[in-house]
Coordinates of C-alpha atoms in Angstrom, one line a residue:
Chain A
M28 CA 42.3 -44.0 5.2
L29 CA 45.9 -44.0 4.2
D30 CA 47.9 -46.7 6.0
F31 CA 50.4 -44.6 7.9
F32 CA 47.5 -42.6 9.3
S33 CA 46.4 -45.6 11.2
H34 CA 48.5 -44.4 14.1
I35 CA 46.3 -41.3 14.4
R36 CA 43.0 -43.0 13.3
D37 CA 41.2 -42.2 16.5
D38 CA 42.4 -38.6 16.5
L39 CA 41.3 -38.1 12.9
R40 CA 37.9 -39.5 13.7
V41 CA 37.6 -36.9 16.4
V42 CA 38.7 -34.2 13.9
E43 CA 36.0 -35.4 11.5
Q44 CA 33.3 -35.3 14.2
E45 CA 34.5 -31.9 15.3
I46 CA 34.4 -30.4 11.8
A47 CA 30.8 -31.7 11.5
K48 CA 30.0 -30.1 14.9
V49 CA 31.7 -26.8 14.2
V50 CA 30.0 -26.1 10.8
Q51 CA 26.5 -26.4 12.2
S52 CA 24.8 -23.1 11.8
R53 CA 21.4 -21.6 12.7
D54 CA 21.1 -21.2 9.0
S55 CA 20.1 -24.6 7.6
L56 CA 21.4 -23.8 4.1
L57 CA 24.9 -23.1 5.5
T58 CA 24.9 -26.3 7.5
Q59 CA 23.8 -28.2 4.3
T60 CA 26.4 -26.7 2.0
S61 CA 29.2 -27.2 4.6
M62 CA 28.1 -30.8 5.2
H63 CA 28.0 -31.5 1.5
L64 CA 31.6 -30.5 1.3
L65 CA 32.6 -32.4 4.3
N66 CA 30.8 -35.6 3.1
A67 CA 32.7 -35.3 -0.2
G68 CA 35.6 -36.6 1.8
G69 CA 39.2 -35.8 1.4
K70 CA 42.5 -37.1 2.8
R71 CA 42.5 -34.7 5.8
L72 CA 46.2 -34.3 5.2
R73 CA 46.6 -31.0 7.0
P74 CA 45.0 -32.1 10.3
A75 CA 47.0 -35.3 10.1
F76 CA 50.2 -33.4 9.7
A77 CA 49.4 -31.2 12.6
L78 CA 48.5 -34.2 14.8
L79 CA 51.6 -36.1 13.8
A80 CA 53.9 -33.0 14.4
G81 CA 52.4 -32.8 17.8
R82 CA 53.4 -36.4 18.5
F83 CA 57.1 -35.3 18.7
Y84 CA 56.1 -33.8 22.1
D85 CA 54.2 -34.9 25.1
C86 CA 51.0 -32.9 24.9
D87 CA 47.4 -33.3 25.6
K88 CA 45.6 -34.1 22.3
E89 CA 42.9 -31.7 23.1
R90 CA 45.4 -28.9 22.6
L91 CA 45.9 -29.9 19.0
L92 CA 42.2 -30.4 18.1
P93 CA 41.1 -26.8 17.4
L94 CA 44.2 -26.3 15.2
A95 CA 43.7 -29.5 13.3
V96 CA 40.1 -28.7 12.6
A97 CA 40.9 -25.0 11.6
L98 CA 43.5 -26.2 9.1
E99 CA 41.0 -28.4 7.3
L100 CA 38.4 -25.6 7.3
I101 CA 40.9 -23.2 5.7
H102 CA 41.6 -25.9 3.1
M103 CA 37.9 -26.6 2.5
A104 CA 37.2 -22.8 2.2
S105 CA 39.9 -22.5 -0.4
L106 CA 38.5 -25.4 -2.4
V107 CA 35.0 -24.0 -2.5
H108 CA 36.4 -20.7 -3.6
D109 CA 38.5 -22.3 -6.3
D110 CA 35.4 -24.0 -7.7
V111 CA 33.7 -20.7 -8.1
V112 CA 36.5 -19.5 -10.3
D113 CA 37.3 -22.8 -12.1
A114 CA 33.7 -23.4 -13.1
S115 CA 34.4 -26.9 -11.9
M116 CA 31.2 -29.0 -11.7
T117 CA 32.6 -32.0 -9.9
R118 CA 35.3 -32.5 -7.2
R119 CA 36.2 -35.8 -5.6
G120 CA 33.7 -37.4 -7.9
I121 CA 30.6 -35.5 -6.7
P122 CA 28.9 -32.2 -7.7
T123 CA 30.6 -29.1 -6.3
V124 CA 28.7 -26.7 -4.0
K125 CA 28.8 -24.3 -6.9
A126 CA 27.2 -26.8 -9.2
N127 CA 24.4 -27.4 -6.7
W128 CA 23.8 -24.0 -5.3
G129 CA 25.6 -21.4 -7.5
N130 CA 28.3 -18.9 -7.2
G131 CA 26.9 -16.7 -4.4
I132 CA 26.2 -19.5 -2.0
S133 CA 29.6 -21.1 -2.7
M134 CA 31.4 -17.9 -2.0
H135 CA 29.7 -17.3 1.3
T136 CA 30.1 -20.9 2.3
G137 CA 33.8 -20.5 1.8
D138 CA 33.8 -17.3 3.8
Y139 CA 31.8 -19.1 6.5
L140 CA 34.2 -22.0 6.8
F141 CA 37.1 -19.7 6.9
A142 CA 35.5 -17.5 9.6
K143 CA 34.8 -20.6 11.6
S144 CA 38.5 -21.5 11.5
L145 CA 39.2 -18.1 13.0
V146 CA 36.9 -18.8 15.9
L147 CA 38.9 -22.0 16.6
I148 CA 42.3 -20.3 16.2
S149 CA 41.3 -17.5 18.6
T150 CA 41.2 -20.1 21.4
Y151 CA 45.0 -20.2 21.4
K152 CA 46.7 -17.7 23.7
D153 CA 49.9 -17.7 21.7
P154 CA 49.4 -15.1 18.9
F155 CA 52.1 -16.9 16.8
I156 CA 49.6 -19.4 15.5
A157 CA 47.1 -16.8 14.3
R158 CA 50.0 -14.8 12.8
V159 CA 51.4 -17.6 10.7
L160 CA 47.9 -18.6 9.5
A161 CA 47.0 -15.0 8.6
D162 CA 50.3 -14.6 6.6
T163 CA 49.6 -18.0 4.9
S164 CA 46.1 -16.9 4.0
V165 CA 47.3 -13.7 2.5
K166 CA 49.8 -15.6 0.4
M167 CA 47.3 -18.2 -0.6
C168 CA 45.2 -15.4 -2.1
E169 CA 48.2 -14.0 -3.9
G170 CA 48.8 -17.5 -5.4
E171 CA 45.2 -17.7 -6.6
I172 CA 45.1 -14.3 -8.2
H173 CA 48.5 -15.0 -9.9
Q174 CA 47.0 -18.2 -11.3
I175 CA 44.0 -16.4 -12.7
S176 CA 46.1 -13.5 -14.1
T177 CA 48.6 -15.8 -15.8
A178 CA 46.1 -18.3 -17.1
Y179 CA 46.6 -19.4 -20.8
S180 CA 49.8 -17.4 -21.0
A181 CA 52.7 -19.4 -22.4
N182 CA 55.2 -16.8 -21.3
Q183 CA 55.4 -17.9 -17.8
T184 CA 58.7 -18.4 -16.1
W185 CA 59.9 -21.0 -13.6
R186 CA 59.8 -18.2 -11.1
D187 CA 56.0 -17.8 -11.7
Y188 CA 55.5 -21.5 -11.3
F189 CA 57.3 -21.7 -7.9
Y190 CA 55.7 -18.5 -6.7
R191 CA 52.3 -20.1 -7.3
I192 CA 52.7 -23.6 -6.0
K193 CA 54.4 -22.4 -2.8
R194 CA 51.4 -20.2 -2.2
K195 CA 48.7 -22.5 -3.4
T196 CA 49.9 -25.6 -1.5
A197 CA 53.2 -25.7 0.2
L198 CA 52.6 -22.9 2.7
L199 CA 49.5 -24.4 4.3
I200 CA 51.2 -27.8 4.6
A201 CA 54.3 -26.1 6.1
A202 CA 52.0 -24.3 8.6
S203 CA 50.2 -27.5 9.5
C204 CA 53.5 -29.2 10.4
Q205 CA 55.0 -26.2 12.1
L206 CA 51.9 -25.2 14.1
G207 CA 51.1 -28.7 15.2
A208 CA 54.5 -28.5 16.9
V209 CA 53.9 -25.0 18.2
A210 CA 50.6 -26.0 19.8
A211 CA 52.4 -28.9 21.4
G212 CA 55.0 -26.7 23.0
A213 CA 57.9 -27.4 20.7
P214 CA 61.1 -25.3 21.0
E215 CA 61.5 -22.7 18.2
N216 CA 64.3 -24.4 16.3
E217 CA 62.3 -27.6 16.1
H218 CA 59.0 -26.1 15.0
R219 CA 60.8 -24.2 12.3
R220 CA 62.5 -27.4 11.2
L221 CA 59.1 -29.1 11.0
G222 CA 57.9 -26.1 9.0
R223 CA 60.7 -26.6 6.5
F224 CA 59.9 -30.3 6.3
G225 CA 56.3 -29.4 5.5
H226 CA 57.3 -26.8 2.9
H227 CA 59.4 -29.3 0.9
L228 CA 56.8 -32.0 1.3
G229 CA 54.1 -29.5 0.1
M230 CA 56.1 -28.6 -3.0
A231 CA 56.6 -32.3 -3.8
F232 CA 52.9 -32.8 -3.2
Q233 CA 51.8 -30.1 -5.6
I234 CA 54.3 -31.3 -8.3
T235 CA 52.9 -34.8 -8.0
D236 CA 49.4 -33.3 -8.3
D237 CA 50.5 -31.7 -11.5
I238 CA 51.8 -34.9 -12.8
L239 CA 48.7 -36.9 -11.8
D240 CA 46.5 -34.4 -13.7
M241 CA 48.2 -35.7 -16.8
V242 CA 48.8 -39.3 -16.2
A243 CA 46.3 -40.6 -13.6
D244 CA 43.4 -42.9 -13.9
Q245 CA 40.4 -40.7 -14.2
R246 CA 38.3 -42.8 -11.8
E247 CA 41.0 -42.8 -9.1
L248 CA 41.6 -39.1 -9.6
G249 CA 37.8 -38.3 -9.3
K250 CA 38.0 -35.7 -12.1
P251 CA 38.8 -35.5 -15.8
I252 CA 42.4 -35.7 -16.9
G253 CA 44.1 -32.6 -18.3
G254 CA 42.0 -30.2 -16.0
D255 CA 45.0 -27.9 -15.5
L256 CA 45.6 -27.5 -19.2
R257 CA 41.9 -26.8 -19.8
Q258 CA 41.9 -24.1 -17.2
G259 CA 45.1 -22.6 -18.6
I260 CA 47.2 -23.5 -15.6
L261 CA 50.8 -24.1 -16.6
T262 CA 52.3 -26.9 -14.5
M263 CA 55.9 -28.1 -14.3
P264 CA 55.7 -30.6 -17.1
V265 CA 54.2 -27.9 -19.4
I266 CA 56.8 -25.2 -18.5
Y267 CA 59.6 -27.7 -19.0
S268 CA 58.2 -28.8 -22.3
L269 CA 57.7 -25.3 -23.5
E270 CA 61.5 -24.9 -23.1
K271 CA 62.7 -28.2 -24.3
S272 CA 60.3 -29.9 -26.7
S273 CA 61.1 -29.9 -30.4
Q274 CA 57.3 -29.2 -30.8
R275 CA 57.4 -26.3 -28.5
E276 CA 55.8 -23.9 -31.0
R277 CA 52.8 -26.2 -31.4
L278 CA 52.6 -26.7 -27.6
R279 CA 52.6 -23.0 -27.1
E280 CA 49.7 -22.6 -29.5
L281 CA 47.7 -25.4 -27.8
V282 CA 48.4 -24.0 -24.3
E283 CA 47.0 -20.6 -25.3
I284 CA 43.7 -21.9 -26.7
R285 CA 40.9 -21.1 -24.3
D286 CA 38.4 -23.7 -25.2
K287 CA 40.4 -26.7 -26.0
T288 CA 38.8 -29.7 -27.7
E289 CA 39.4 -33.1 -26.2
A290 CA 41.8 -33.8 -29.1
Q291 CA 43.8 -30.7 -28.4
V292 CA 44.2 -31.6 -24.7
V293 CA 45.4 -35.1 -25.7
E294 CA 47.8 -33.7 -28.3
A295 CA 49.3 -31.3 -25.7
I296 CA 49.8 -34.1 -23.2
E297 CA 51.4 -36.3 -25.9
I298 CA 53.9 -33.5 -26.7
I299 CA 54.7 -33.1 -23.0
K300 CA 55.2 -36.8 -22.4
E301 CA 57.5 -37.0 -25.5
A302 CA 59.5 -34.1 -24.3
G303 CA 60.2 -35.8 -21.0
G304 CA 58.1 -33.3 -19.0
I305 CA 56.6 -35.9 -16.8
H306 CA 60.0 -37.5 -16.0
Y307 CA 61.5 -34.1 -15.2
A308 CA 58.7 -33.3 -12.8
V309 CA 59.0 -36.7 -11.1
A310 CA 62.7 -36.0 -10.6
A311 CA 61.9 -32.6 -9.2
S312 CA 59.4 -34.0 -6.8
Q313 CA 61.9 -36.5 -5.6
K314 CA 64.4 -33.8 -5.0
Y315 CA 61.9 -32.0 -2.7
I316 CA 61.2 -35.2 -0.9
A317 CA 64.9 -35.7 -0.3
K318 CA 65.1 -32.2 1.2
A319 CA 62.1 -32.9 3.4
K320 CA 63.7 -36.0 4.7
K321 CA 66.9 -34.2 5.4
N322 CA 65.0 -31.8 7.7
L323 CA 63.2 -34.7 9.3
N324 CA 66.6 -36.4 10.1
Q325 CA 67.5 -33.5 12.3
L326 CA 64.4 -33.7 14.5
P327 CA 64.3 -35.6 17.8
D328 CA 64.1 -39.4 17.5
R329 CA 60.6 -40.4 18.2
P330 CA 58.4 -43.1 16.7
V331 CA 56.4 -40.5 14.7
K332 CA 59.6 -39.7 12.6
E333 CA 59.2 -43.1 10.9
I334 CA 55.6 -42.2 10.0
F335 CA 56.6 -38.9 8.5
R336 CA 59.3 -40.7 6.5
Q337 CA 56.7 -43.1 5.1
I338 CA 54.4 -40.1 4.2
A339 CA 57.3 -38.4 2.4
D340 CA 57.9 -41.6 0.4
F341 CA 54.2 -41.9 -0.4
V342 CA 53.9 -38.4 -1.7
G343 CA 56.5 -39.2 -4.4
I344 CA 54.7 -42.4 -5.6
R345 CA 51.0 -41.7 -4.9
R346 CA 48.5 -42.4 -7.7
F347 CA 45.5 -40.4 -6.4
Chain B
M2 CA 34.3 14.2 5.6
L3 CA 31.4 14.3 8.0
D4 CA 31.6 17.3 10.3
F5 CA 31.8 15.4 13.6
F6 CA 34.7 13.4 12.3
S7 CA 36.8 16.6 12.2
H8 CA 38.0 15.8 15.7
I9 CA 39.7 12.6 14.4
R10 CA 40.5 14.0 11.0
D11 CA 44.3 13.4 11.4
D12 CA 43.8 9.9 12.8
L13 CA 41.5 9.1 9.9
R14 CA 44.0 10.3 7.4
V15 CA 46.6 8.0 9.0
V16 CA 44.1 5.1 8.7
E17 CA 43.6 5.9 5.0
Q18 CA 47.4 6.0 4.4
E19 CA 47.8 2.8 6.4
I20 CA 45.1 0.9 4.4
A21 CA 46.9 2.0 1.2
K22 CA 50.2 0.7 2.6
V23 CA 48.8 -2.6 3.9
V24 CA 47.1 -3.7 0.7
Q25 CA 50.3 -3.4 -1.4
S26 CA 51.1 -6.9 -2.7
R27 CA 53.9 -8.4 -4.7
D28 CA 51.1 -9.2 -7.1
S29 CA 50.4 -6.0 -9.0
L30 CA 46.8 -7.0 -9.9
L31 CA 45.9 -7.4 -6.2
T32 CA 47.3 -4.0 -5.4
Q33 CA 45.4 -2.6 -8.3
T34 CA 42.0 -4.1 -7.4
S35 CA 42.4 -3.2 -3.7
M36 CA 43.4 0.4 -4.5
H37 CA 40.4 0.7 -6.9
L38 CA 38.2 -0.2 -4.0
L39 CA 40.0 2.1 -1.6
N40 CA 39.9 5.0 -4.1
A41 CA 36.1 4.6 -4.5
G42 CA 36.0 6.2 -1.1
G43 CA 33.6 5.6 1.7
K44 CA 32.7 7.1 5.1
R45 CA 35.2 5.0 7.0
L46 CA 32.6 4.7 9.7
R47 CA 34.0 1.6 11.4
P48 CA 37.5 3.0 11.9
A49 CA 36.0 6.3 13.0
F50 CA 33.9 4.5 15.6
A51 CA 36.9 2.5 16.9
L52 CA 39.0 5.7 17.1
L53 CA 36.3 7.6 18.9
A54 CA 35.6 4.8 21.4
G55 CA 39.3 4.8 22.2
R56 CA 39.0 8.5 23.1
F57 CA 37.1 7.6 26.2
Y58 CA 40.4 6.4 27.6
D59 CA 44.0 7.6 27.7
C60 CA 45.8 5.5 25.2
D61 CA 48.5 5.8 22.6
K62 CA 46.8 6.2 19.2
E63 CA 49.2 3.7 17.7
R64 CA 47.4 1.0 19.7
L65 CA 44.2 1.7 17.9
L66 CA 45.5 1.9 14.3
P67 CA 45.8 -1.8 13.4
L68 CA 42.3 -2.4 14.7
A69 CA 40.9 0.6 12.8
V70 CA 42.5 -0.5 9.6
A71 CA 41.4 -4.1 10.1
L72 CA 37.8 -3.1 10.6
E73 CA 37.7 -1.2 7.3
L74 CA 39.4 -4.1 5.5
I75 CA 36.7 -6.5 6.8
H76 CA 34.0 -4.1 5.6
M77 CA 35.6 -3.6 2.2
A78 CA 36.0 -7.4 1.8
S79 CA 32.3 -7.9 2.5
L80 CA 31.4 -5.2 0.0
V81 CA 33.5 -6.8 -2.8
H82 CA 31.9 -10.2 -2.0
D83 CA 28.4 -8.7 -2.0
D84 CA 29.1 -7.3 -5.4
V85 CA 29.9 -10.8 -6.8
V86 CA 26.5 -12.0 -5.6
D87 CA 24.5 -8.9 -6.4
A88 CA 25.7 -8.6 -9.9
S89 CA 26.1 -4.9 -9.1
M90 CA 28.0 -3.0 -11.7
T91 CA 28.5 0.3 -9.8
R92 CA 29.1 1.1 -6.1
R93 CA 29.7 4.6 -4.8
G94 CA 29.2 5.8 -8.3
I95 CA 32.1 4.0 -10.0
P96 CA 32.4 0.5 -11.6
T97 CA 32.8 -2.3 -9.1
V98 CA 35.8 -4.6 -9.0
K99 CA 33.5 -7.3 -10.4
A100 CA 32.5 -5.1 -13.3
N101 CA 36.1 -4.4 -14.2
W102 CA 37.8 -7.7 -13.4
G103 CA 35.1 -10.4 -13.1
N104 CA 33.9 -12.7 -10.4
G105 CA 37.0 -14.7 -9.7
I106 CA 39.3 -11.7 -9.2
S107 CA 36.6 -10.0 -7.0
M108 CA 36.3 -13.0 -4.8
H109 CA 40.0 -13.4 -4.3
T110 CA 40.4 -9.6 -3.7
G111 CA 37.8 -9.9 -0.9
D112 CA 39.6 -12.9 0.5
Y113 CA 42.9 -11.0 0.3
L114 CA 41.6 -7.9 2.1
F115 CA 40.0 -10.1 4.8
A116 CA 43.3 -12.1 5.3
K117 CA 45.2 -8.8 5.5
S118 CA 42.9 -7.7 8.4
L119 CA 43.8 -10.9 10.2
V120 CA 47.5 -10.0 9.9
L121 CA 46.8 -6.7 11.7
I122 CA 44.5 -8.3 14.3
S123 CA 47.2 -10.9 15.1
T124 CA 49.4 -8.1 16.4
Y125 CA 47.2 -7.7 19.5
K126 CA 48.1 -9.9 22.4
D127 CA 44.6 -9.9 23.9
P128 CA 42.8 -12.8 22.1
F129 CA 39.5 -11.2 22.9
I130 CA 39.7 -8.9 19.8
A131 CA 40.4 -11.8 17.5
R132 CA 37.6 -13.7 19.1
V133 CA 34.9 -11.0 18.7
L134 CA 35.9 -10.4 15.1
A135 CA 35.9 -14.1 14.3
D136 CA 32.4 -14.5 15.7
T137 CA 31.3 -11.4 13.9
S138 CA 32.6 -12.7 10.6
V139 CA 30.8 -16.0 11.1
K140 CA 27.5 -14.2 11.7
M141 CA 28.1 -11.8 8.8
C142 CA 28.3 -14.9 6.5
E143 CA 25.1 -16.2 8.0
G144 CA 23.4 -12.9 7.3
E145 CA 24.5 -13.0 3.7
I146 CA 23.4 -16.5 3.1
H147 CA 20.1 -15.8 4.7
Q148 CA 19.6 -12.9 2.4
I149 CA 20.3 -15.0 -0.7
S150 CA 18.1 -17.9 0.4
T151 CA 15.1 -15.7 1.3
A152 CA 15.4 -13.4 -1.7
Y153 CA 12.1 -12.7 -3.5
S154 CA 10.1 -14.5 -0.9
A155 CA 7.2 -12.5 0.4
N156 CA 6.8 -14.9 3.3
Q157 CA 9.5 -13.4 5.5
T158 CA 8.9 -12.6 9.1
W159 CA 10.1 -9.7 11.2
R160 CA 12.4 -12.2 12.8
D161 CA 14.0 -12.9 9.5
Y162 CA 14.5 -9.2 9.0
F163 CA 16.1 -8.5 12.3
Y164 CA 18.2 -11.7 12.1
R165 CA 19.6 -10.4 8.8
I166 CA 20.3 -6.7 9.5
K167 CA 21.9 -7.5 12.9
R168 CA 24.4 -9.8 11.0
K169 CA 24.8 -7.7 7.9
T170 CA 25.4 -4.4 9.6
A171 CA 24.9 -4.0 13.4
L172 CA 27.4 -6.6 14.6
L173 CA 30.4 -5.1 12.9
I174 CA 29.5 -1.6 14.0
A175 CA 29.0 -2.9 17.6
A176 CA 32.4 -4.6 17.3
S177 CA 34.0 -1.4 16.1
C178 CA 32.8 0.6 19.1
Q179 CA 33.5 -2.2 21.6
L180 CA 36.9 -3.2 20.4
G181 CA 38.1 0.4 20.1
A182 CA 37.5 0.6 23.8
V183 CA 39.1 -2.8 24.4
A184 CA 42.2 -1.9 22.5
A185 CA 42.4 1.3 24.6
G186 CA 42.2 -0.7 27.8
A187 CA 38.6 -0.1 28.9
P188 CA 37.1 -2.0 31.8
E189 CA 34.7 -4.7 30.8
N190 CA 31.4 -3.1 31.8
E191 CA 32.3 -0.1 29.7
H192 CA 33.4 -1.8 26.6
R193 CA 30.3 -3.9 26.7
R194 CA 28.2 -0.8 27.0
L195 CA 30.0 0.7 24.0
G196 CA 29.2 -2.5 22.2
R197 CA 25.5 -2.1 22.9
F198 CA 25.6 1.5 21.9
G199 CA 27.2 0.4 18.6
H200 CA 24.6 -2.4 18.1
H201 CA 21.7 0.0 18.4
L202 CA 23.4 2.6 16.2
G203 CA 24.1 -0.1 13.6
M204 CA 20.5 -1.3 13.6
A205 CA 19.3 2.3 13.1
F206 CA 22.0 2.8 10.4
Q207 CA 20.7 -0.2 8.4
I208 CA 17.1 0.8 8.7
T209 CA 18.0 4.2 7.5
D210 CA 19.9 2.6 4.6
D211 CA 16.7 0.6 3.8
I212 CA 14.7 3.8 3.7
L213 CA 17.2 5.7 1.6
D214 CA 17.1 2.9 -0.9
M215 CA 13.5 4.0 -1.6
V216 CA 13.5 7.7 -1.1
A217 CA 17.0 9.1 -1.7
D218 CA 18.2 11.3 -4.5
Q219 CA 19.9 8.8 -6.8
R220 CA 22.9 11.1 -7.4
E221 CA 23.5 11.5 -3.6
L222 CA 23.1 7.8 -3.1
G223 CA 25.5 6.9 -5.9
K224 CA 23.4 4.0 -7.1
P225 CA 19.9 3.5 -8.6
I226 CA 16.8 3.7 -6.3
G227 CA 14.9 0.5 -5.4
G228 CA 18.0 -1.6 -5.6
D229 CA 16.9 -3.8 -2.7
L230 CA 13.5 -4.5 -4.3
R231 CA 15.3 -5.4 -7.5
Q232 CA 17.5 -7.8 -5.7
G233 CA 14.6 -9.3 -3.8
I234 CA 15.8 -8.0 -0.5
L235 CA 12.8 -7.3 1.8
T236 CA 13.5 -4.3 4.0
M237 CA 11.5 -2.9 6.9
P238 CA 9.2 -0.7 4.8
V239 CA 8.3 -3.7 2.6
I240 CA 7.7 -6.1 5.4
Y241 CA 5.5 -3.6 7.2
S242 CA 3.5 -2.9 4.1
L243 CA 3.1 -6.6 3.3
E244 CA 1.2 -6.7 6.6
K245 CA -0.7 -3.4 6.6
S246 CA -1.2 -2.2 3.1
S247 CA -4.7 -2.5 1.5
Q248 CA -2.8 -3.4 -1.6
R249 CA -0.8 -6.1 0.1
E250 CA -1.7 -8.8 -2.5
R251 CA -0.5 -6.7 -5.3
L252 CA 2.7 -5.8 -3.4
R253 CA 3.3 -9.5 -2.7
E254 CA 3.1 -10.2 -6.4
L255 CA 5.5 -7.4 -7.2
V256 CA 8.0 -8.4 -4.6
E257 CA 8.2 -11.9 -6.0
I258 CA 8.9 -10.9 -9.6
R259 CA 12.6 -11.6 -10.3
D260 CA 13.1 -9.3 -13.2
K261 CA 11.1 -6.2 -12.3
T262 CA 10.5 -3.5 -14.8
E263 CA 11.2 0.1 -13.9
A264 CA 7.4 0.6 -13.7
Q265 CA 7.0 -2.3 -11.3
V266 CA 9.6 -1.0 -9.0
V267 CA 8.0 2.4 -9.0
E268 CA 4.6 0.8 -8.3
A269 CA 5.9 -1.2 -5.4
I270 CA 7.5 1.9 -3.8
E271 CA 4.2 3.8 -4.2
I272 CA 2.3 1.1 -2.4
I273 CA 4.8 1.1 0.4
K274 CA 4.8 4.9 0.8
E275 CA 1.0 4.9 0.8
A276 CA 0.9 2.2 3.5
G277 CA 3.1 4.2 5.7
G278 CA 6.0 1.8 5.4
I279 CA 8.6 4.6 5.2
H280 CA 7.2 6.4 8.3
Y281 CA 7.1 3.2 10.3
A282 CA 10.8 2.6 9.5
V283 CA 11.8 6.1 10.4
A284 CA 10.1 5.7 13.7
A285 CA 11.8 2.3 14.3
S286 CA 15.2 3.8 13.5
Q287 CA 14.5 6.7 16.0
K288 CA 13.7 4.1 18.6
Y289 CA 17.1 2.4 18.1
I290 CA 18.8 5.8 18.2
A291 CA 17.1 6.5 21.6
K292 CA 18.4 3.2 22.9
A293 CA 21.9 3.9 21.6
K294 CA 21.9 7.2 23.4
K295 CA 20.6 5.6 26.6
N296 CA 23.7 3.4 26.6
L297 CA 25.9 6.4 25.8
N298 CA 24.5 8.3 28.8
Q299 CA 25.9 5.6 31.1
L300 CA 29.4 6.0 29.9
P301 CA 32.1 8.2 31.6
D302 CA 31.7 11.9 30.8
R303 CA 34.4 12.7 28.2
P304 CA 34.3 15.2 25.4
V305 CA 33.9 12.3 22.9
K306 CA 30.5 11.5 24.3
E307 CA 29.1 14.6 22.7
I308 CA 30.6 13.6 19.3
F309 CA 29.0 10.1 19.6
R310 CA 25.7 11.9 20.4
Q311 CA 25.9 13.9 17.2
I312 CA 26.7 10.8 15.2
A313 CA 23.6 9.1 16.7
D314 CA 21.5 12.1 15.7
F315 CA 23.0 12.1 12.2
V316 CA 22.3 8.5 11.6
G317 CA 18.6 9.2 12.0
I318 CA 18.5 12.1 9.5
R319 CA 21.2 11.3 7.0
R320 CA 20.4 11.6 3.4
F321 CA 23.3 9.6 1.9

């Protein structure tokens, strides 16, 4: 577990047990596929953010639990569905549900996890929580479809990029922070502030993900380097380099090849590094982190504020 | 439109317009795939049931609209996702989303329609509606997974069959009837009664579907005959015949063949007809219709009761 999560270690353990309990089905295959996914691990960032956001307020932990579990289920559902489209065979170092059971089972497992999250969310009387998560889910789909329909196209704009990463990543992290506060009874101006904190943190998180996909240690990352390029996903370092690199014509060619050889992936990454695409993305991520911290500063002074500050710092320097 | 829906013709037209409005996305591809599905038509049974159930009570039609639209979106979402698994290339006589745009886009279109339904449901203050639909969605996934994991297996029991059709079809029709009443402010004993009516009607509906898949006119059905057998789905006439037919060993062999020839499909249907599998299923469907009507009788006397009675009769004799 990440160090700064030690403060909520016990709560996260309860979340973990609760997910395992919630996904049990009368259908043994569904239990099996869900548990496969659960056992693959993960940082449980979204539950952690919700639990920590709740710490700004005095509230019974029990109130946060269904939300925390639901957030992870939504995230897990989106991962299984991504794997169907991506044709990924491993995630977090182990075979995907798709690799073991095929497309149909993967899709329905995702649907199942998502539906289970709704059961949990429906236990909250305040319809605001359901409303935010419904909107977020709609936009997450828009992000995924946008990613598919723009794949391998070197004509993407910055606007396309920001549209996509906001939907793919930032919105659910924003919702995690905001709704943790909502469930804990936060006043509106404060839960909105936590939502903005989460949004900026989420943008930084996705940009860092994009960077790691090009520079990380494959073992630490748990998947092959250059995956985004192979799938035709244009990330920040790529879009920057398509504008600025002296070899941008060659990069454009490489980006648009559908079945890239290993050598072509390496060549593309070299061009991007040389153009300063990685540095540019690191700086952009840092800017988002600064914005996140600015929002954090305006929240009530509680011990949890320091933990969130450490998390923000970590997102900028993480290596996996 | 079906005759007995003429009483709610205007309301159904509003539902249709509202679906078209709701699925509009900033992403033009999503709008396009959703509209493709919407334009393929459909009986809009679930919205109709919700609207009719609401007619038992004096309520503003506006209150029922989000629910009616949401029910159709959930149904449409499940159809697109079914097509991904079934490898179906046509539905309702036109190419499926999958055939035109591929698995990834189909899956995300389904996710999108489902998420849009949640946005609508979250406008209701009473969390009961969200709770029933969340439970229903979980069970619909269980039904789908069960169908995949038992495909082509001749060792299925009656229990498997009823487990599956309840989840695949009856629960959402039950929810449509019950929640239409809930949204209209019905007392608990009455909305539960409408739910039971819908459940029995839904079971009859699915059994009739199973029958039509073997005996219908292909043009009226809008898809090839014997589709269930081809996909390895064992329906009531099959399960009955596997028990009672003198040629049950041959039928067992045929059922388990994964790539059946046209001649094998025809042979299986002949064995089933000869064993009385179709007659048995017709009788079973009639029994459910009788149960549905029994529940209907105990509801308050309103003009809509007669319409629901006609619908129940129609489900037993429909040819498409």
